[in-house]
């Protein structure tokens, strides 16, 4: 089964601290992609970071980094120096191939609250 | 460079009515996805277009749902005879190629009374 699991329904972090949001995945595909999206209360999904299954180095985008551990099938998001504007829902997603087309599977999300 | 747009942003309708949503992807993005997101869940795949061809439909998409993408540009999602269980956020995403990143629109929130 192809699945994304996010076990943390909610997280709190103090402003300026770092926080790690967990994501584990399950797929039998050899080639796949892992994504993180942020969804503020307005509803729009904002792309944060991408990791390909063959990428040897962990992806980084500004304050976001993806801790990719292939053997453990985990793709945790690390946000450094948290800001109040980081308060939102965060979704981990996986791109897999099904019936010759690409499909994206999302987890249930983690709600992050940054405290002043 | 405009992003993905969706209209309307909100829709309230009575059970049994038909509704239609529109998605305008980023220009030159030939791939387009529709998702449904209910409260407390991540987006769930509904259907996928490559240019004007609808290549895949989820089993979530009952006969009451239909989607089109004429001329490979904007797309519409129609729900006939709406039910209360159709209440959700409907998201559209586009991307330029098969292994590229999806870019989402702001979504259409549907409430069926």
Coordinates of C-alpha atoms in Angstrom, one line a residue:
Chain A
X1 CA 0.0 0.0 0.0
X2 CA 1.2 3.5 -0.8
X3 CA 0.7 5.7 2.3
X4 CA 2.0 8.8 4.1
X5 CA 1.8 8.8 7.9
X6 CA 2.0 12.0 10.0
X7 CA 1.7 11.0 13.6
X8 CA 1.7 14.4 15.2
X9 CA -1.7 16.0 14.9
X10 CA -0.5 19.2 16.6
X11 CA 2.8 20.7 17.7
X12 CA 3.9 23.8 19.6
X13 CA 7.2 25.6 19.3
X14 CA 8.6 28.8 20.8
X15 CA 9.4 31.6 18.4
X16 CA 13.0 31.4 17.2
X17 CA 13.3 27.8 18.1
X18 CA 13.7 24.9 15.6
X19 CA 10.9 22.3 15.2
X20 CA 10.8 18.9 13.5
X21 CA 7.6 17.6 11.9
X22 CA 7.5 13.9 11.3
X23 CA 6.6 12.0 8.1
X24 CA 7.0 8.4 7.3
X25 CA 6.0 6.8 4.0
X26 CA 5.4 3.5 2.4
X27 CA 5.8 2.6 -1.2
X28 CA 7.2 -0.2 -3.3
X29 CA 8.3 2.3 -6.1
X30 CA 12.0 2.7 -6.5
X31 CA 11.6 6.2 -7.9
X32 CA 9.4 8.6 -5.9
X33 CA 9.3 12.2 -4.7
X34 CA 8.6 13.6 -1.3
X35 CA 7.1 17.1 -0.7
X36 CA 6.1 19.3 2.1
X37 CA 3.3 21.9 1.8
X38 CA 2.1 24.5 4.2
X39 CA -1.6 25.3 4.4
X40 CA -2.5 28.5 6.3
X41 CA -6.1 29.1 7.5
X42 CA -6.8 30.7 4.1
X43 CA -6.7 27.3 2.5
X44 CA -4.0 27.6 -0.2
X45 CA -1.4 24.9 -0.3
X46 CA 2.1 26.4 -0.4
X47 CA 5.0 24.3 -1.7
X48 CA 7.9 24.3 0.7
X49 CA 10.5 21.7 -0.2
X50 CA 11.1 18.6 -2.4
X51 CA 13.3 15.5 -2.1
X52 CA 13.8 12.9 -4.8
X53 CA 14.3 9.3 -3.9
X54 CA 17.6 9.2 -5.6
X55 CA 18.9 12.5 -4.2
X56 CA 21.8 11.7 -1.9
X57 CA 21.8 15.0 -0.1
X58 CA 19.0 16.3 2.1
X59 CA 17.1 19.2 0.5
X60 CA 17.2 22.6 2.0
X61 CA 15.2 25.8 1.1
X62 CA 16.0 28.7 3.4
X63 CA 14.7 27.9 6.9
X64 CA 13.3 24.6 5.7
X65 CA 15.3 21.4 5.5
X66 CA 14.1 17.8 4.8
X67 CA 15.8 15.1 6.9
X68 CA 15.6 12.2 4.4
X69 CA 16.3 8.7 5.8
X70 CA 15.6 6.3 3.0
X71 CA 16.2 3.1 5.0
X72 CA 13.8 4.2 7.6
X73 CA 11.4 5.6 5.0
X74 CA 11.2 8.9 6.8
X75 CA 11.1 12.5 5.4
X76 CA 10.9 14.8 8.4
X77 CA 10.6 18.6 7.9
X78 CA 12.9 20.8 10.0
X79 CA 11.9 24.5 10.4
X80 CA 14.7 26.5 11.9
X81 CA 14.2 29.8 13.7
X82 CA 10.4 29.5 13.8
X83 CA 8.4 32.6 13.2
X84 CA 4.8 33.5 14.2
X85 CA 3.9 33.3 10.5
X86 CA 4.9 29.6 10.4
X87 CA 1.7 28.8 12.3
X88 CA -0.3 26.6 9.9
X89 CA -1.1 23.1 8.8
X90 CA 1.8 21.2 7.3
X91 CA 1.3 18.3 4.9
X92 CA 3.8 15.7 3.8
X93 CA 3.1 14.2 0.3
X94 CA 4.6 11.5 -1.9
X95 CA 4.6 11.3 -5.7
X96 CA 4.3 7.7 -6.9
X97 CA 3.5 6.1 -10.2
X98 CA 0.2 4.3 -10.6
X99 CA -1.1 2.9 -13.8
X100 CA 1.5 4.8 -15.7
X101 CA 0.6 8.2 -14.3
X102 CA 1.9 10.2 -11.4
X103 CA -0.2 10.4 -8.3
X104 CA 0.3 12.4 -5.2
X105 CA -0.6 11.0 -1.8
X106 CA -1.0 13.3 1.2
X107 CA -0.8 12.7 4.9
X108 CA -3.3 13.9 7.4
X109 CA -1.2 16.9 8.4
X110 CA 0.3 18.5 11.5
X111 CA -1.0 21.7 12.9
X112 CA 1.9 23.9 14.1
X113 CA 1.5 26.7 16.5
X114 CA 4.4 29.1 17.1
X115 CA 4.3 30.8 20.5
X116 CA 5.5 34.3 21.1
Chain B
X1 CA 3.5 35.5 -13.4
X2 CA 0.1 34.6 -12.1
X3 CA -0.6 31.5 -10.1
X4 CA -3.4 29.0 -10.2
X5 CA -6.8 30.6 -9.8
X6 CA -10.1 29.0 -8.8
X7 CA -13.6 30.4 -8.9
X8 CA -15.7 30.8 -6.9
X9 CA -13.8 30.8 -3.7
X10 CA -16.9 29.9 -1.7
X11 CA -20.1 28.2 -2.7
X12 CA -23.2 27.5 -0.5
X13 CA -25.9 25.4 -2.2
X14 CA -28.9 23.4 -1.2
X15 CA -28.9 19.6 -1.4
X16 CA -29.9 18.4 -4.8
X17 CA -28.6 21.4 -6.7
X18 CA -25.8 21.3 -9.3
X19 CA -22.6 23.3 -8.9
X20 CA -19.6 24.0 -11.2
X21 CA -16.1 25.1 -10.2
X22 CA -13.5 26.5 -12.4
X23 CA -9.7 26.2 -12.3
X24 CA -7.3 28.3 -14.4
X25 CA -3.8 26.8 -14.2
X26 CA -0.5 28.5 -14.6
X27 CA -0.1 29.1 -18.4
X28 CA 2.0 26.5 -20.1
X29 CA 1.3 24.0 -17.4
X30 CA -0.1 21.0 -19.3
X31 CA -0.9 18.9 -16.3
X32 CA -3.8 19.5 -13.9
X33 CA -5.1 17.7 -10.8
X34 CA -8.3 18.1 -8.8
X35 CA -8.4 17.2 -5.1
X36 CA -11.0 17.1 -2.4
X37 CA -10.1 18.0 1.1
X38 CA -12.4 17.4 4.1
X39 CA -11.9 18.8 7.6
X40 CA -8.9 17.3 9.3
X41 CA -7.6 15.4 6.3
X42 CA -5.1 15.9 3.6
X43 CA -6.1 16.4 0.0
X44 CA -7.4 13.3 -1.8
X45 CA -6.9 12.8 -5.5
X46 CA -10.0 13.1 -7.7
X47 CA -8.8 13.3 -11.3
X48 CA -5.9 14.2 -13.5
X49 CA -5.6 15.8 -16.9
X50 CA -2.7 16.0 -19.3
X51 CA -3.6 18.7 -21.8
X52 CA -7.2 18.1 -22.6
X53 CA -7.2 14.3 -21.9
X54 CA -8.6 13.1 -18.6
X55 CA -6.1 10.3 -17.9
X56 CA -7.3 9.1 -14.5
X57 CA -10.3 9.3 -12.2
X58 CA -10.4 8.3 -8.6
X59 CA -13.0 5.8 -7.3
X60 CA -14.0 8.7 -5.0
X61 CA -15.5 10.4 -8.1
X62 CA -19.0 9.1 -8.3
X63 CA -21.2 9.4 -11.4
X64 CA -22.4 12.7 -10.1
X65 CA -19.0 14.2 -10.6
X66 CA -17.6 15.2 -14.0
X67 CA -14.6 17.2 -15.0
X68 CA -13.5 18.7 -18.3
X69 CA -10.5 20.5 -19.6
X70 CA -11.5 21.8 -23.1
X71 CA -8.5 22.9 -25.2
X72 CA -6.1 21.9 -22.4
X73 CA -6.4 25.3 -20.7
X74 CA -8.9 25.9 -17.8
X75 CA -10.8 23.0 -16.2
X76 CA -14.2 22.7 -14.7
X77 CA -15.5 20.3 -12.0
X78 CA -19.2 19.8 -11.9
X79 CA -21.1 18.1 -9.1
X80 CA -24.7 17.1 -9.9
X81 CA -27.4 16.6 -7.3
X82 CA -25.2 17.7 -4.5
X83 CA -25.3 15.8 -1.2
X84 CA -24.2 17.1 2.3
X85 CA -21.2 14.7 2.1
X86 CA -19.9 16.7 -0.8
X87 CA -19.2 19.6 1.5
X88 CA -15.4 20.1 1.3
X89 CA -12.6 22.2 -0.1
X90 CA -12.0 21.5 -3.7
X91 CA -8.4 22.1 -4.7
X92 CA -6.8 22.4 -8.2
X93 CA -3.1 22.1 -8.9
X94 CA -1.1 22.4 -12.1
X95 CA 2.4 21.5 -13.1
X96 CA 4.5 21.9 -16.3
X97 CA 5.8 18.4 -16.5
X98 CA 5.5 14.9 -15.0
X99 CA 8.1 15.1 -12.3
X100 CA 7.7 18.8 -11.5
X101 CA 6.2 20.4 -8.4
X102 CA 2.5 20.9 -8.1
X103 CA 1.3 24.5 -7.6
X104 CA -2.1 24.8 -5.9
X105 CA -4.9 27.3 -6.3
X106 CA -6.6 28.8 -3.3
X107 CA -9.4 26.3 -3.5
X108 CA -13.2 26.4 -3.6
X109 CA -15.0 25.8 -0.3
X110 CA -18.4 24.1 -0.9
X111 CA -21.1 23.9 1.7
X112 CA -24.1 21.8 1.0
X113 CA -27.1 22.6 3.2

